[in-house]
Tab-separated table of C-alpha atoms in Angstrom:
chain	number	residue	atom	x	y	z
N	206	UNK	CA	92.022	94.673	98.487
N	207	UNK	CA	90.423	98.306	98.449
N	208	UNK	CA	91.164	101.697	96.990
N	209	UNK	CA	89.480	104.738	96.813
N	210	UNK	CA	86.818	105.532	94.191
N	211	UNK	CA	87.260	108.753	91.557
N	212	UNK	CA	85.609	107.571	89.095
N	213	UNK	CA	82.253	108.744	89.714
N	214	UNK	CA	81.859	112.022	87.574
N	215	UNK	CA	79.438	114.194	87.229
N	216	UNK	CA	78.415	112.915	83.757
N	217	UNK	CA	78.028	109.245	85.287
N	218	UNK	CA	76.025	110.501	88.478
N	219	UNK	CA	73.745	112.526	85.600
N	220	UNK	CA	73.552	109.617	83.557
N	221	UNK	CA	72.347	107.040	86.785
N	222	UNK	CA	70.452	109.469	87.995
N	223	UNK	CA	67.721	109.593	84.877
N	224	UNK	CA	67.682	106.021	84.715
N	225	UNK	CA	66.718	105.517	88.093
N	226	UNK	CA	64.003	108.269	87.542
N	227	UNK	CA	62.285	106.114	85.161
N	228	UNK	CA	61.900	103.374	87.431
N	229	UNK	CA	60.685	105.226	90.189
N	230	UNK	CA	56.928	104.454	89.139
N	231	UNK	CA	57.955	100.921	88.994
N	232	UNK	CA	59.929	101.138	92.472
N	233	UNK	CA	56.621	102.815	93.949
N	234	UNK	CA	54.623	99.857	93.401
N	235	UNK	CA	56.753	97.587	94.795
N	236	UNK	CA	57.205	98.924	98.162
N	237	UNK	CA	56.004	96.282	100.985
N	238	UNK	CA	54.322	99.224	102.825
N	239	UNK	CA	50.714	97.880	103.832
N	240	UNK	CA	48.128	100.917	103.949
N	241	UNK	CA	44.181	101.514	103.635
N	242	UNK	CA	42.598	102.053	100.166
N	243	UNK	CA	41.682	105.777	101.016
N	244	UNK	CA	45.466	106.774	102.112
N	245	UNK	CA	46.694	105.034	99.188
N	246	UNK	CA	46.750	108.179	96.910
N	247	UNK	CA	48.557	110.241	100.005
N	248	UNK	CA	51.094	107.743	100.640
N	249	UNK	CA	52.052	106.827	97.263
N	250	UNK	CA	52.653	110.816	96.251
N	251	UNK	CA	54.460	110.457	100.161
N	252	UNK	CA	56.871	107.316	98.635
N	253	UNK	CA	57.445	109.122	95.507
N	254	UNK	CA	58.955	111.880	96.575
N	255	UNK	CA	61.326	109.777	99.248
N	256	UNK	CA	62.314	107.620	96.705
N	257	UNK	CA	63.284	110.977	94.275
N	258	UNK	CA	65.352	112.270	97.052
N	259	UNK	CA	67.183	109.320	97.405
N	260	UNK	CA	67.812	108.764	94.109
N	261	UNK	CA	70.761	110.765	94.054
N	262	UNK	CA	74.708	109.587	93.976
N	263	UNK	CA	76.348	108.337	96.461
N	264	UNK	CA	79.437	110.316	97.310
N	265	UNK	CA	82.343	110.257	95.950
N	266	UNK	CA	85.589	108.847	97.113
N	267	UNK	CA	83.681	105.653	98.153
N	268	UNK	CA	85.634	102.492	98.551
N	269	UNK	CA	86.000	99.931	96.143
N	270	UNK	CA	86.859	96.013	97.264
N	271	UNK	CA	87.868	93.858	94.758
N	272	UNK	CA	89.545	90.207	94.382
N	273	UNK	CA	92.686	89.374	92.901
N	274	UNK	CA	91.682	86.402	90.864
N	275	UNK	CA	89.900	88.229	88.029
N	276	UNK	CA	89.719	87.142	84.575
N	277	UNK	CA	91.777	89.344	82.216
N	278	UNK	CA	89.332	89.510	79.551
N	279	UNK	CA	87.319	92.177	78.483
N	280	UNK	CA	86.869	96.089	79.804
N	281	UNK	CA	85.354	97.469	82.692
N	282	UNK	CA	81.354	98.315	82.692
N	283	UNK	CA	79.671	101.807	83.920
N	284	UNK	CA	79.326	101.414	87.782
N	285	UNK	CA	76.037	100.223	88.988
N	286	UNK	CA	74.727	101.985	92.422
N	287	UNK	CA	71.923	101.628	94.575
N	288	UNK	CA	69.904	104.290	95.324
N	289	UNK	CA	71.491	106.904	97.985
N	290	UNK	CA	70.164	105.686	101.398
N	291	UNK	CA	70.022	101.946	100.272
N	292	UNK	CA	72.259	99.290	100.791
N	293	UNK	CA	72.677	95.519	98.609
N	294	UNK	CA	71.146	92.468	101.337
N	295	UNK	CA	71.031	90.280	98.203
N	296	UNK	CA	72.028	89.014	94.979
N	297	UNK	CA	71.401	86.552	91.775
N	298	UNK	CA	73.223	85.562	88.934
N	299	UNK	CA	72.939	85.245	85.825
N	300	UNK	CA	74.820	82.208	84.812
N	301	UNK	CA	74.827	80.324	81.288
N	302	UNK	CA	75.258	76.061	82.309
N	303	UNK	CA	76.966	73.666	80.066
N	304	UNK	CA	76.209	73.772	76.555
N	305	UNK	CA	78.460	70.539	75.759
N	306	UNK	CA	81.113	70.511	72.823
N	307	UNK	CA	79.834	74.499	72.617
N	308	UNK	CA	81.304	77.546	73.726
N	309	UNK	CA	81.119	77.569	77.741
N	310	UNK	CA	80.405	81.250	79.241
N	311	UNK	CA	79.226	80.658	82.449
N	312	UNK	CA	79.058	83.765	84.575
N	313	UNK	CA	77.390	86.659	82.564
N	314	UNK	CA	75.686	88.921	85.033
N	315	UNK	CA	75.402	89.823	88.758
N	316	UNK	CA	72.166	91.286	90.249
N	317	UNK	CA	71.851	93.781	93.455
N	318	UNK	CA	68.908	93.644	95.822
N	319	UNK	CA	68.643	97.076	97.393
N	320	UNK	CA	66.370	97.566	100.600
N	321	UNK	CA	66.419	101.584	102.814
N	322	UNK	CA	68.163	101.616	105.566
N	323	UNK	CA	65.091	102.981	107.279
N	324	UNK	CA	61.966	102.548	105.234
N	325	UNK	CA	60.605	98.959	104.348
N	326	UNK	CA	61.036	99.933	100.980
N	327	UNK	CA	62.999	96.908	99.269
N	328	UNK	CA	63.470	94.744	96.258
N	329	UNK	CA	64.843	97.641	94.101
N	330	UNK	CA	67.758	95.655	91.979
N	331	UNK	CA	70.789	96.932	89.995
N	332	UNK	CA	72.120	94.654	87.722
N	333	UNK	CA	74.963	94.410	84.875
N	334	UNK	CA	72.377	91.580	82.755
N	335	UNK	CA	75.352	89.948	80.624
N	336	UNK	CA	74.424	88.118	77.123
N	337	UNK	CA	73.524	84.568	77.887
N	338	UNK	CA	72.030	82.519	80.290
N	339	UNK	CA	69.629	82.485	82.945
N	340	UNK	CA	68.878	84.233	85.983
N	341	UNK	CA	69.067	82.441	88.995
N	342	UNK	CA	66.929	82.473	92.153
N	343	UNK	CA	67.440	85.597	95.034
N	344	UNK	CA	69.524	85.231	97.954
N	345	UNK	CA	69.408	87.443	100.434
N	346	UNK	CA	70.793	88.341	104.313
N	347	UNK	CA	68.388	87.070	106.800
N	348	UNK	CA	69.910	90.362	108.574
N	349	UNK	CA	71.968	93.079	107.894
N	350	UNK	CA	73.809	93.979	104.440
N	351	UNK	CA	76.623	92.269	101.998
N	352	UNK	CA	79.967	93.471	103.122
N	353	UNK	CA	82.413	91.400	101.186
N	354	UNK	CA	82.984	88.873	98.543
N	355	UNK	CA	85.099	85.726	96.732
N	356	UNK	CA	85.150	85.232	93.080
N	357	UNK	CA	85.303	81.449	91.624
N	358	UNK	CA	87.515	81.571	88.222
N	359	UNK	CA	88.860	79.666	85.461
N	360	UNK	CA	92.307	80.182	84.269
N	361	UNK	CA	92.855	80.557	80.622
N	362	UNK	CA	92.902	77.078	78.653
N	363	UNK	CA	95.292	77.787	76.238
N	364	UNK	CA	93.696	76.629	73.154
N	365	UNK	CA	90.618	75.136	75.163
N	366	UNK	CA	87.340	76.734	75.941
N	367	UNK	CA	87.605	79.629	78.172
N	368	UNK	CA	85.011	80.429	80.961
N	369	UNK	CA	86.524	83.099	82.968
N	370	UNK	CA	84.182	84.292	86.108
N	371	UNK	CA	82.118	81.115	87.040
N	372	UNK	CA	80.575	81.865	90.565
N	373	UNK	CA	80.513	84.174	93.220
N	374	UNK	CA	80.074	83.757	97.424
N	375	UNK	CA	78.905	86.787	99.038
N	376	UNK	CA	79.025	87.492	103.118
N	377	UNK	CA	76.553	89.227	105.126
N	378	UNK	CA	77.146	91.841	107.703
N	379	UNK	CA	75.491	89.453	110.307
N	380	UNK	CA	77.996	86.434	109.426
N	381	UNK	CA	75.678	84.277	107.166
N	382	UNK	CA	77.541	83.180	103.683
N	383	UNK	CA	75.456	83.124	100.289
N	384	UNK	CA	76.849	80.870	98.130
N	385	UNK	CA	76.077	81.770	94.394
N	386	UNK	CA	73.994	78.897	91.854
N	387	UNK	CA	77.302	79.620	89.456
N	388	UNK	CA	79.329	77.185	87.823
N	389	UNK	CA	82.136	74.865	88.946
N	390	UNK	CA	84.746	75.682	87.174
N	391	UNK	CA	88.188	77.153	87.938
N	392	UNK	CA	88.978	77.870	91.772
N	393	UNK	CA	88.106	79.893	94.373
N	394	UNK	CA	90.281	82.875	95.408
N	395	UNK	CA	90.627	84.768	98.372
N	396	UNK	CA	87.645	86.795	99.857
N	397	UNK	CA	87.863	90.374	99.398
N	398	UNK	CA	88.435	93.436	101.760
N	399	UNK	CA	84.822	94.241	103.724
N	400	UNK	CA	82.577	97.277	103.363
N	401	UNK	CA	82.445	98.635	106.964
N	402	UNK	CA	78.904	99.878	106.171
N	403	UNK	CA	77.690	97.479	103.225
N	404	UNK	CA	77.440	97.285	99.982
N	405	UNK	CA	75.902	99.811	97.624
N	406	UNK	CA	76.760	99.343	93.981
N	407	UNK	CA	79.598	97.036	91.999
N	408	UNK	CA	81.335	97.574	88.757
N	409	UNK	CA	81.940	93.905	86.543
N	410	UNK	CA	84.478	93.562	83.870
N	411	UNK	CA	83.177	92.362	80.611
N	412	UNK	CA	84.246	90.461	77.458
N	413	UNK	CA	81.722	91.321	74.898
N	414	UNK	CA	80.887	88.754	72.062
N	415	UNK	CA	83.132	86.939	70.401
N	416	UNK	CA	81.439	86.151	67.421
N	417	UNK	CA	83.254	83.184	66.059
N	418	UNK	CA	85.794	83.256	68.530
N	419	UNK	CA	85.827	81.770	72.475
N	420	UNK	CA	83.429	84.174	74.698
N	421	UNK	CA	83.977	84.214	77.957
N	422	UNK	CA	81.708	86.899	78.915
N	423	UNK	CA	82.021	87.944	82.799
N	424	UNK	CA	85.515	88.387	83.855
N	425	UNK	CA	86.220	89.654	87.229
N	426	UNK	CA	83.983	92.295	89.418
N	427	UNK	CA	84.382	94.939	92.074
N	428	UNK	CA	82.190	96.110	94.730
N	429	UNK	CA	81.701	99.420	96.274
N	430	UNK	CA	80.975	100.295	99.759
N	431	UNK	CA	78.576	102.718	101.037
């Protein structure tokens, strides 16, 4: 399923935009470009002021795909984007296991892996982090970009424990399939529309705690295209 994306105001875009800023040191360091001590200083100034250029919005009336098996639980969380002129290659999870006769949450958060589209400048994650749980190893496109994606779900118990989101599958631009390290239960749905030019940013919907009451945590998710 896909529809078009409004929802990216001016406020949000300001708001994304001065977080990012105060990673850029961070996203500086972390670039895989391999250089001689004495251009160091050059090229770093050089990488700073790419990655400040491209930390600006992507536009707006981008597509969103989403899945129709979503948990109902919850409200939907500020959109997360990769920097403009990035796409996502990868992902991890973060994923709470079985905690026995306890409350079950499973899914709680979904990390993006953002590399440029020209630069070998990589490794630069969005994430929505989730309250519980662990985050599980990177998997990434051995080519290409993420384009589409299928959400594993549990249907409500009734008066049982309720898990909602439990794992996600993610397919590359170049064919490959990533299969999340979620949980195993609920069902599979159907795969979502594809991103004719990747994925650059997703939006989850979140049940925040319960307190005493059954959390469920992650919910349902949406990507958006580039």
């Amino acid at each position: 399923m896909t529809r078009s994306c409004s929802a990216f105001t001016s406020q949000n875009r300001l708001i994304r935009t001065v977080h990012q800023l105060t990673i850029t040191a961070s996203l500086v360091r972390k670039s895989r470009l391999v250089m001689a001590k004495p251009a160091y200083r050059k090229a770093e100034l050089w990488q700073m002021g790419l990655l400040i250029l491209s930390l600006v919005s992507h536009s707006e009336g981008s597509t969103i795909i989403e899945v129709e098996n979503g948990g109902g639980w919850g409200g939907w969380q500020e959109v997360k984007m990769c920097p403009k002129d990035f796409y996502a290659y990868g992902f991890s999870l973060r994923v709470e296991r079985s905690v026995g006769k306890h409350d079950d949450t499973a899914l709680n958060g979904i990390r993006l892996f953002c590399k440029h589209i020209t630069y070998q400048i990589e490794d630069i994650m969005v994430e929505s982090p989730g309250h519980w749980g662990d985050w599980t190893s990177k998997q990434a496109c051995e080519s290409g970009y993420l384009d589409s994606f299928q959400l594993r779900v549990e249907a409500s118990q009734g008066k049982g424990d309720d898990t909602a989101a439990n794992n996600i599958n993610v397919h590359c631009s170049s064919g490959d399939i990533l299969h999340g390290d979620g949980t195993g239960w609920g069902s599979w749905g159907r795969w979502s529309s594809r991103c004719p030019n990747g994925v650059c940013g997703m939006q989850v919907k979140v049940e925040g705690p319960q307190g005493r009451g059954d959390d469920t945590a992650l919910n349902d998710a949406r990507m958006i295209c580039c």
